[in-house]
Short mmCIF file of N, CA and C in Angstrom, two decimals:
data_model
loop_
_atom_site.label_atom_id
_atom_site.label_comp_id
_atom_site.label_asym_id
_atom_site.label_seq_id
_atom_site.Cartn_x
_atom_site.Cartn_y
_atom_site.Cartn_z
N UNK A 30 -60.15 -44.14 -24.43
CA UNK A 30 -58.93 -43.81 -23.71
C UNK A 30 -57.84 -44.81 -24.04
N UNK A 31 -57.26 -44.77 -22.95
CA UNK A 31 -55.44 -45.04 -23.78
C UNK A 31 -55.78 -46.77 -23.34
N UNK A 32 -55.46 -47.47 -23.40
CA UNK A 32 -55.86 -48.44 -22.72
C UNK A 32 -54.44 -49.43 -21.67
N UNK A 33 -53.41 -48.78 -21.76
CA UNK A 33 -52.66 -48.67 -20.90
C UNK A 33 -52.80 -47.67 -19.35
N UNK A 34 -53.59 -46.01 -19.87
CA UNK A 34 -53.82 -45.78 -19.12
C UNK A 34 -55.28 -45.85 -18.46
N UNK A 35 -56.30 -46.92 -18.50
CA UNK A 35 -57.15 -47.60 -18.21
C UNK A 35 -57.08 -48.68 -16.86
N UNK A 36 -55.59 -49.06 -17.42
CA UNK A 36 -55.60 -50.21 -16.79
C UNK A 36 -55.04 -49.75 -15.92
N UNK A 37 -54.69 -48.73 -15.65
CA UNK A 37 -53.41 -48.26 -14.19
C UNK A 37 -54.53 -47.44 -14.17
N UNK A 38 -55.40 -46.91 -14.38
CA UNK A 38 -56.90 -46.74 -12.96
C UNK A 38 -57.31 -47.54 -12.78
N UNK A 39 -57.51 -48.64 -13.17
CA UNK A 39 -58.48 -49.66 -12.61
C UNK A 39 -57.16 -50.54 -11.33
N UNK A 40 -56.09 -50.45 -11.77
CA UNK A 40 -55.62 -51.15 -10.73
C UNK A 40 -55.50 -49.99 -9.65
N UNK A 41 -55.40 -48.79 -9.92
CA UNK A 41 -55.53 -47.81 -8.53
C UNK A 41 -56.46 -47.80 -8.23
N UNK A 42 -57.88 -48.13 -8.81
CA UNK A 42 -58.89 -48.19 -8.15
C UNK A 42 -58.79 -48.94 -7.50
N UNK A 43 -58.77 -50.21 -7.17
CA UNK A 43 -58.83 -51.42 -6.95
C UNK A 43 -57.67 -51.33 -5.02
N UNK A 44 -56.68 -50.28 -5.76
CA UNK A 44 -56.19 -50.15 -4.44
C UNK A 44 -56.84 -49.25 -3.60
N UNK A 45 -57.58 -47.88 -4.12
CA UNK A 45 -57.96 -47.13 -3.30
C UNK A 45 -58.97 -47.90 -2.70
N UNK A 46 -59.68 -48.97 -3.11
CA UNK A 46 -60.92 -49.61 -2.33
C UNK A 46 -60.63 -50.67 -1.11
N UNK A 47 -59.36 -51.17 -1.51
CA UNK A 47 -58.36 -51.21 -0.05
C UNK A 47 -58.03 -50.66 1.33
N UNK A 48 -57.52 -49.15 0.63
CA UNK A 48 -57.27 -47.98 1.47
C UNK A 48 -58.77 -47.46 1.90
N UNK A 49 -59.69 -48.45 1.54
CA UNK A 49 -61.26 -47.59 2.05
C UNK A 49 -61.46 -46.17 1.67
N UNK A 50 -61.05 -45.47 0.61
CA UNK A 50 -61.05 -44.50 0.08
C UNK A 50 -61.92 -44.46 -1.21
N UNK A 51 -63.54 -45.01 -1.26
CA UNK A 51 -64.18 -45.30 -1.80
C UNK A 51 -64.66 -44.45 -2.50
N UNK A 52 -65.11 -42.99 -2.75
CA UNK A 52 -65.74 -42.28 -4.10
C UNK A 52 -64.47 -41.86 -4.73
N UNK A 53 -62.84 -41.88 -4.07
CA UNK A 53 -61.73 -41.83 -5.19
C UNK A 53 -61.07 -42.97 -6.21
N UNK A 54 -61.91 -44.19 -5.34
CA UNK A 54 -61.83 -45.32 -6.23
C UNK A 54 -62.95 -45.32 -7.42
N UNK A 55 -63.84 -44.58 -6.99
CA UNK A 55 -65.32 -44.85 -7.60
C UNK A 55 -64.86 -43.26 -9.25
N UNK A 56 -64.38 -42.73 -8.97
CA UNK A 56 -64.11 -41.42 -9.61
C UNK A 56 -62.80 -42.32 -10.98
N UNK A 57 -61.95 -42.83 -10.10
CA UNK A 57 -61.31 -43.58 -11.04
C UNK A 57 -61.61 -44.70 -11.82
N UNK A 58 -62.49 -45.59 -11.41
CA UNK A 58 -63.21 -46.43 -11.96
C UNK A 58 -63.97 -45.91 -13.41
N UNK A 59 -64.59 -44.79 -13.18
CA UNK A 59 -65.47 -43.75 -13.87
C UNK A 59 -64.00 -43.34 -14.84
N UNK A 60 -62.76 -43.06 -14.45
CA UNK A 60 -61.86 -42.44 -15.76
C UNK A 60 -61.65 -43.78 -16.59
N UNK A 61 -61.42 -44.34 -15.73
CA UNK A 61 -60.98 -45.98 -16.66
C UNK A 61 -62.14 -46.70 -17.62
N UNK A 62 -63.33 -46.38 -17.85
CA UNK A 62 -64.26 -46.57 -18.12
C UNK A 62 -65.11 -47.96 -17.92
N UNK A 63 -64.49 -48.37 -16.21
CA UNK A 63 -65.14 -49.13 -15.99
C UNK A 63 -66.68 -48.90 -15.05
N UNK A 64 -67.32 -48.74 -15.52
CA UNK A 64 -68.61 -48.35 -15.44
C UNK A 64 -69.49 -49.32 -14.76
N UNK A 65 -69.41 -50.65 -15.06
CA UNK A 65 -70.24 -51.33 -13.86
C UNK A 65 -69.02 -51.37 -12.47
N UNK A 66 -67.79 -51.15 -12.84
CA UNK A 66 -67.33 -51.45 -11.49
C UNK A 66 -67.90 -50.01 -10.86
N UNK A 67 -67.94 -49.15 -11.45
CA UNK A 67 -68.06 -47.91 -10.61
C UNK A 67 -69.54 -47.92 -10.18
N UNK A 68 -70.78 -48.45 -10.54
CA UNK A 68 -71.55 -48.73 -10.03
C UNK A 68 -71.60 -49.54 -9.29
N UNK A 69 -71.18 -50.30 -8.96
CA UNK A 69 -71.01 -51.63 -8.01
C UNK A 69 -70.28 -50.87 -6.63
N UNK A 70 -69.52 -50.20 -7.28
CA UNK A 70 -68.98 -49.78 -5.81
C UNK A 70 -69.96 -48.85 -5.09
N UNK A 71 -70.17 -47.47 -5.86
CA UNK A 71 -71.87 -46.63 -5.45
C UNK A 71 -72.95 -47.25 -4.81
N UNK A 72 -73.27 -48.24 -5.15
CA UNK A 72 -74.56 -49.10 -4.59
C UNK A 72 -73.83 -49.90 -3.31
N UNK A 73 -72.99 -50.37 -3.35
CA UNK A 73 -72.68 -51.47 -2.63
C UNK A 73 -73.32 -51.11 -1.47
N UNK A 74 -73.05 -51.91 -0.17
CA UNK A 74 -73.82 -51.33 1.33
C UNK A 74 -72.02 -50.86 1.96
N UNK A 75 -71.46 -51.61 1.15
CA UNK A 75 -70.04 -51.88 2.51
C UNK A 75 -69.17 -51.02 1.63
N UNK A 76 -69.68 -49.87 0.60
CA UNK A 76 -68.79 -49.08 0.04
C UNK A 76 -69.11 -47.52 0.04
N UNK A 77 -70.07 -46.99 -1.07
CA UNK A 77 -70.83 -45.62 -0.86
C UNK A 77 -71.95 -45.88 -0.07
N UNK A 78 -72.80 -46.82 -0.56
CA UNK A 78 -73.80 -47.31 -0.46
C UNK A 78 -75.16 -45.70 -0.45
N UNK A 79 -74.31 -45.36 -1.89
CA UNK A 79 -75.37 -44.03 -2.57
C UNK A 79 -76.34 -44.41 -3.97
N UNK A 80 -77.01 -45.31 -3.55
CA UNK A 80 -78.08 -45.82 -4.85
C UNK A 80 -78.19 -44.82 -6.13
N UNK A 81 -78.69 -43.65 -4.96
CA UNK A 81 -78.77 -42.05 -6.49
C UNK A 81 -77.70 -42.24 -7.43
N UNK A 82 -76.27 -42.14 -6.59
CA UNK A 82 -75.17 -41.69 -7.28
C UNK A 82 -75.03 -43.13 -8.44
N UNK A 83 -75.28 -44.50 -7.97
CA UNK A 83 -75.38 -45.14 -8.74
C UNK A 83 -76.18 -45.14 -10.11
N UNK A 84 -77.40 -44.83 -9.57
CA UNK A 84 -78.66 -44.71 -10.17
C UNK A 84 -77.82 -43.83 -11.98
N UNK A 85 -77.87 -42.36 -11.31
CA UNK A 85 -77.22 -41.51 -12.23
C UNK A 85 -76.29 -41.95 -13.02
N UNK A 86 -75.06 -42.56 -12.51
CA UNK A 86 -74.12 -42.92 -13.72
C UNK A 86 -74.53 -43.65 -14.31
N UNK A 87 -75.63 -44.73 -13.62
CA UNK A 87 -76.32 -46.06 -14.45
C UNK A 87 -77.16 -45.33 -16.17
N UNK A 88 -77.62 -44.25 -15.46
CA UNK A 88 -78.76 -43.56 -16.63
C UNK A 88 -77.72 -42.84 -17.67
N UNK A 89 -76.85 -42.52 -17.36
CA UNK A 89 -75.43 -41.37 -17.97
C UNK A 89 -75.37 -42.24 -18.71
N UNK A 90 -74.95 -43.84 -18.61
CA UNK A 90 -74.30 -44.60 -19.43
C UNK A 90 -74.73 -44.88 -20.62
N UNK A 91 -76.16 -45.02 -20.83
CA UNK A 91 -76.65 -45.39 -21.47
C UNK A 91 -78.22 -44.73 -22.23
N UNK A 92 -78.23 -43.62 -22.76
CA UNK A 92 -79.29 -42.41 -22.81
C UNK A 92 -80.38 -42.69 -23.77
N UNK A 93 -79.17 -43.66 -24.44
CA UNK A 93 -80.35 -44.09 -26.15
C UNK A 93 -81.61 -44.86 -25.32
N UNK A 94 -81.34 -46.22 -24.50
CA UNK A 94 -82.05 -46.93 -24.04
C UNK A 94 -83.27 -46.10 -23.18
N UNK A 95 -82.70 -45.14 -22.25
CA UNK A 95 -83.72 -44.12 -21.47
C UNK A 95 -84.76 -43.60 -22.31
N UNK A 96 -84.21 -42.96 -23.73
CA UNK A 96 -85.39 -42.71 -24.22
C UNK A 96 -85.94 -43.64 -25.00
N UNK A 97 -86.07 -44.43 -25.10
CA UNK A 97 -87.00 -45.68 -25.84
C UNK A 97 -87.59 -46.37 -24.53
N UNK A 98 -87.14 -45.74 -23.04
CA UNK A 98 -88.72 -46.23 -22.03
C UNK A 98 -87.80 -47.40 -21.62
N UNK A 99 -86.59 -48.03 -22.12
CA UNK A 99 -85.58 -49.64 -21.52
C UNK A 99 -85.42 -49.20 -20.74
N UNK A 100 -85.46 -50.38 -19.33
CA UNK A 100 -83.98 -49.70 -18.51
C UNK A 100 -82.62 -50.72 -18.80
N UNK A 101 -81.81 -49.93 -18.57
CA UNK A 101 -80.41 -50.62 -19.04
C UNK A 101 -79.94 -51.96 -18.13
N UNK A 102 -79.43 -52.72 -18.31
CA UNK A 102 -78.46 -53.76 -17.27
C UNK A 102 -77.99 -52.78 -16.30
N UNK A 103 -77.09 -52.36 -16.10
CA UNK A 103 -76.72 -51.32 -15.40
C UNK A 103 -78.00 -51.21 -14.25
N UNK A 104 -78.82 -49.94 -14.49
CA UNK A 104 -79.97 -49.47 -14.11
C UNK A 104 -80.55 -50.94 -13.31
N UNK A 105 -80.86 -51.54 -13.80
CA UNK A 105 -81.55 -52.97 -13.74
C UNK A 105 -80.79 -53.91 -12.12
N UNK A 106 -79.29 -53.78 -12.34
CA UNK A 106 -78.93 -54.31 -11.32
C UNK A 106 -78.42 -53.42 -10.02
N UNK A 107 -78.65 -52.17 -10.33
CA UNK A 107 -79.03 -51.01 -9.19
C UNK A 107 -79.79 -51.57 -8.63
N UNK A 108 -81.35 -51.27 -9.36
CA UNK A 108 -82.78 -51.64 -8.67
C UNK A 108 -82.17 -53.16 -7.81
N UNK A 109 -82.16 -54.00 -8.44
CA UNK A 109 -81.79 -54.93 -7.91
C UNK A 109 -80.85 -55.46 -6.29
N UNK A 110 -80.03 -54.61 -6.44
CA UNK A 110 -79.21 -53.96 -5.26
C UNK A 110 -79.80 -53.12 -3.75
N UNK A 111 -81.15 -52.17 -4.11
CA UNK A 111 -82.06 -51.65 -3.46
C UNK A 111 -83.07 -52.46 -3.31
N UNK A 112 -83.00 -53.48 -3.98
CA UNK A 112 -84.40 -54.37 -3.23
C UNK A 112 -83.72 -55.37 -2.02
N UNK A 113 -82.94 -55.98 -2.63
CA UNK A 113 -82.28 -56.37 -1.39
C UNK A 113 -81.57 -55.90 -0.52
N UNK A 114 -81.40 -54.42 -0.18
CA UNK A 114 -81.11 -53.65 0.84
C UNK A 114 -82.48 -53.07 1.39
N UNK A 115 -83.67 -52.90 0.69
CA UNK A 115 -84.64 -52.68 1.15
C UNK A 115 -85.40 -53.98 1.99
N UNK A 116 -85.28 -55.46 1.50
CA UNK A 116 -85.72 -56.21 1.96
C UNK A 116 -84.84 -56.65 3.90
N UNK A 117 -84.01 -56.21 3.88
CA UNK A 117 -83.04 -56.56 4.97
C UNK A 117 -83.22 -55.31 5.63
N UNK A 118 -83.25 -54.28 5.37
CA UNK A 118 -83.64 -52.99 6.48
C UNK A 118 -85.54 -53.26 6.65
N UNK A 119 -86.23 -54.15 5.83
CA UNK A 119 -87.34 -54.22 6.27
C UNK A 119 -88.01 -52.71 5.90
N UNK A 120 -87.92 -52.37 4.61
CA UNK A 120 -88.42 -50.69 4.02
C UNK A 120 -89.66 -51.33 3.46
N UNK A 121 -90.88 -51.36 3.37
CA UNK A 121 -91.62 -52.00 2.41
C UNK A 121 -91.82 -50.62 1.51
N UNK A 122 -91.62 -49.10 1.67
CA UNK A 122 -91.68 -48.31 0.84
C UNK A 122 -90.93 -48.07 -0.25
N UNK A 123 -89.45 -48.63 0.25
CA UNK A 123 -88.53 -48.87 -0.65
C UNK A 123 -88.64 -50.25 -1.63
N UNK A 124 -88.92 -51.34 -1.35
CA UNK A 124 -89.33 -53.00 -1.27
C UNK A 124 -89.88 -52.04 -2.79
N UNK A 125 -91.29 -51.31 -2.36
CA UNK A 125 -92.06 -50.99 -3.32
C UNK A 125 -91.94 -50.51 -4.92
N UNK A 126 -90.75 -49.30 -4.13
CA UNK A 126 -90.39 -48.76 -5.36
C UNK A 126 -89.46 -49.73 -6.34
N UNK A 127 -88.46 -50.18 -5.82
CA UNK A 127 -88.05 -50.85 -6.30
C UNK A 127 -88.69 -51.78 -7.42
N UNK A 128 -89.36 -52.86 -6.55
CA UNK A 128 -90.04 -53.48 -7.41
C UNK A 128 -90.88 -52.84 -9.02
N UNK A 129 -91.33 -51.61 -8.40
CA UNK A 129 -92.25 -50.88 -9.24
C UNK A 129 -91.11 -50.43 -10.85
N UNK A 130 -89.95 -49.85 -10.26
CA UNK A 130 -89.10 -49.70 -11.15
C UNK A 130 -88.16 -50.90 -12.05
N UNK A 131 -88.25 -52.23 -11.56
CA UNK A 131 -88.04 -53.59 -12.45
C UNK A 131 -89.26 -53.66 -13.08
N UNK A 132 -90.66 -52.98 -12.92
CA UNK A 132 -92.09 -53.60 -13.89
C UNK A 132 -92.77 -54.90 -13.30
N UNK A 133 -92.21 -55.50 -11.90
CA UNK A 133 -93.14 -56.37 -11.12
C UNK A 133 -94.01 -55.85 -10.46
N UNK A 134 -94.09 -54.78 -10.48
CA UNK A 134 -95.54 -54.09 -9.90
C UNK A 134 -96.49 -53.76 -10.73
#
């Protein structure tokens, strides 16, 4: 993309997450091709706090790595994100998966 018009989504993103208008920040983040911000915001607790929706763009991003069995950075600091939301809601089912999906299980 244009990279002028990159940067005027990412700074409207940046405002819609202000205005607490969080999956139109998260949608623009996604045009601007900032991609961990738009995961960061998906996962967050104090934003979507939709792991899936994270999850998905995390796997979108990066398809070569999926099929060779990697998981991506991306992917990686999702999980990461759900363990410590699983550890603080006290989920040990979640705790589980999680873990299971970093390969410490």
């Amino acid at each position: 993309t244009d990279p002028a018009a990159a940067s005027a989504f990412s700074k409207n993103a940046y405002r819609l997450l202000q205005l607490r208008r969080y999956f139109l920040a998260l949608a623009l983040f996604l045009l601007s091709g900032a991609l961990g911000d738009a995961v960061g915001v998906a996962a967050n607790r104090r934003y979507c706090n939709d792991p899936q929706l994270a999850l998905t763009i995390a796997r979108l991003n990066d398809p070569v790595t999926r099929e060779q069995g990697v998981v991506g950075e991306l992917e990686a600091d999702v999980w990461r994100t759900v363990q410590s939301t699983a550890e603080d809601a006290r989920d040990p089912w979640l705790q589980s998966l999680a873990l299971w999906h970093q390969g410490q299980l």
